[in-house]
Amino acid sequence: MEGGTTRLANLLQGCIDKKAHLAGKLIHAFILRNKGLFFDTFLSNRLIELYSKCGNMGYAHHVFDKMPRPDVYSWNAILGCFCKAGSLRDAQELFLKMPERNTVSWNTLITALVRNGQEEKALGVYDAMVLEGLVPTHFTLASVFSACGALLAVEHGRRCHGLVIKIGLEENMYVGNALLCMYAKCGLIRDATQVFGDMAEPNEVTFTAMMGGLKQTDRVTEALEMFRLMCRKGVRIDSVSLSSMLGVCAKGCGEFGVYDHIDGIPSNVNGQQIHGLTVKLGFEGDLHLNNSLLDMYAKSADMNSAEKVFANIPVVSVVSWNVMITGYGLIYQSQKALEYLQRMQSCGFEPDEVTYINLLSACVKSGDIKSGRQMFDNISCPNVISWNAILSGYFQNEDYKEVIQLFREMQFRDVQPDRTTLAIALSSSAAMGILGAGREIHAASHKAAFDTDIYVASGLIGMYSKSGKIEMAKHIFHNMQELDVVCWNSMIVGLSLNSQDKEAFTYFKQMRQHEMHPTQFSYATVLSCCAKVASSFQGKQVHAQITKDGYMSDVFVGSALIGMYCKCGDVDGARNFFDMMPSKSTVSWNEMIHGYAQNGRGDEAVLLYWDMIASAERPDGITFVAVLTACSHSGLVDAGIKIFNSMDQEHGVEPVLDHYTCIIDSLGRAGRFQEAEVLLDEMPYKDDPVIWEILLSSCRVHANVSLAKRAADELIRLDPQNSAPYVLLANIYSSLGRWDEARAVRDLMSDKQVIKDPGYSWIEYEKGMQSGMGMITSC
């Protein structure tokens, strides 16, 4: 009988190896017919193993239940069966019922928990195993290191590392690779390198893990060197290591553009070399590797090469289509991405959530918010990343109302916002100036426990500041346990927005006292505060600090310095600094031209404008407002007309209201009303009161009654209850002695019940301020 049992056991082992389910069942039937064999524990264990391997849980459990004397191997076999089927709750219950457990029992459960993403439970089981005095094997430790890596549980991993050394498993390849992976995933490259260096014969798994860790910590060059070392040592290169290297190359490629900005070498040259090695080693048909190639080319913006790879893949997957869609999104070609969606569907592939998320991202980056919304609506249960993408799209489109509406919908769907969601929503609320919506978002951030997050707090400070609730902004600021430079900047900007510039400067000094290093934005903001209070003394202090901190060459800060000096009346100081700037932006030129205009030095403003044109710097709308203002205030009418006419013709800048206002003001001041009227008849801003008010003021100076009457009529048409046109027209008639017409205007004003606001005068004295009131008697 014993020899028969051995033969049956060998036959069952063959069935297990080949997953021969039917043959195994025939042997099982033979065993059942022989009563003596049925009670053999060894054969029953093999049967459980067979049914487990073939995925027949019912038969495995049935055999176990019928066993009269199950031993520890029987319990381990059925435990393994549950684990393999993914029935982890049943497996854990069975584990607790086991009358006896050995190392295999513990290993089986720990490994299953790790494979199913329950790493914390796995570590808990491991700790219990050690407490029971069992010595873990290399299988145990490999699973535990995997769990530590997934959880970034470095300290737990270090304790296990100590145990590895204690029990003498440090030279085990399986354990060494798992340990190295753990350190790499936790970003501890120095520790990973130490483990790598201690390994006698690192294999392809070792090198791949090391390259992955270097990639994760952005050490692309070192990862490439590691791959070269792998090649020099003659370590077998498999598709996994090649795929890992392509991931490294993708990370090393420039964000946009195929060529390196310095020497014109393709940014994906390393990836191209790996591609060549892939062909040489015969991996052209490997789908995962081909998808990695697509990803590398897509991230380097080389979609022509990606197209060639895609066309030659023997069998594509949904992942392949998704990578191509993402690639076109990265280069802002949403239409090509949408074309790939249509091709994908026509080839019989069903888009998944990732497809729509990638398309959403592509459309948002390309500014195609309409198509982006369609993609968003196709996602059945959008996650927070998808919500952030569509919110960002509407925010970039300045459709702040839709951002707030979508944010509310997100709340109704019970999707938890993150710091990015809240920041976009707060910025939208601030841009709209709707305090109620901002408070709703504040409440949502409190509910989601993000109100103390530095990133969100900065947005809250900005929102309340822009809504005029500066005290609330201060309250949030002072209740923060930790502050970063963004929070300080938000607070300083908020104070400046609310005309508390002196206090803003005080906060700037406190920021420095807290050893917080100001950024370019900090300096630009505080310089703006100095300019508004015309404090050149404080401005010079900030200038000295800028020099000390090494921001003198920053264009953004330099432009703010020019603006500060000009607004404080030190135009020559501003010009000296302007001339010393190593590089200038359009903003720098605009600030200097505007500074000359503000200080009545129109000739120099115009000369500087021509210098700007000669330097090939492209003027923008603000440039023309500055130089036309200078021409108007300095009587340079012909120069102003010439510059105005060149805007659209030579520089492609279409004149808007501010430009027409400047040129009408210039012509009016010079008394050239005929030209002003021609321009008035041609311009598209006839219904803007500012133009007519400027013209009416000029008519008063030059006593042009007919045009003054036209301007007053237009203003009365636009706003019948505005007293200004009545008063100005009546004053013009009175100054010319045309009393009847002046009286008629006053009567018209009385008939329409237009009330002239009283004029105020005030005087400051030691104990406060006193004001006097009196009606303007000229009307």
PDB file of C-alpha atoms in Angstrom, residues 35 93 220 448 610 687 707:
ATOM      1  CA  LYS A  35     -11.223   3.423   1.522  1.00  0.00           C
ATOM      2  CA  GLU A  93     -10.222  33.604  10.181  1.00  0.00           C
ATOM      3  CA  VAL A 220      18.617  60.818 -14.142  1.00  0.00           C
ATOM      4  CA  ALA A 448     -11.958  68.843   4.848  1.00  0.00           C
ATOM      5  CA  TRP A 610      11.805 105.068 -29.973  1.00  0.00           C
ATOM      6  CA  ASP A 687     -20.959 105.175 -25.726  1.00  0.00           C
ATOM      7  CA  LEU A 707     -18.754 120.715 -29.652  1.00  0.00           C
TER       8      LEU A 707
END
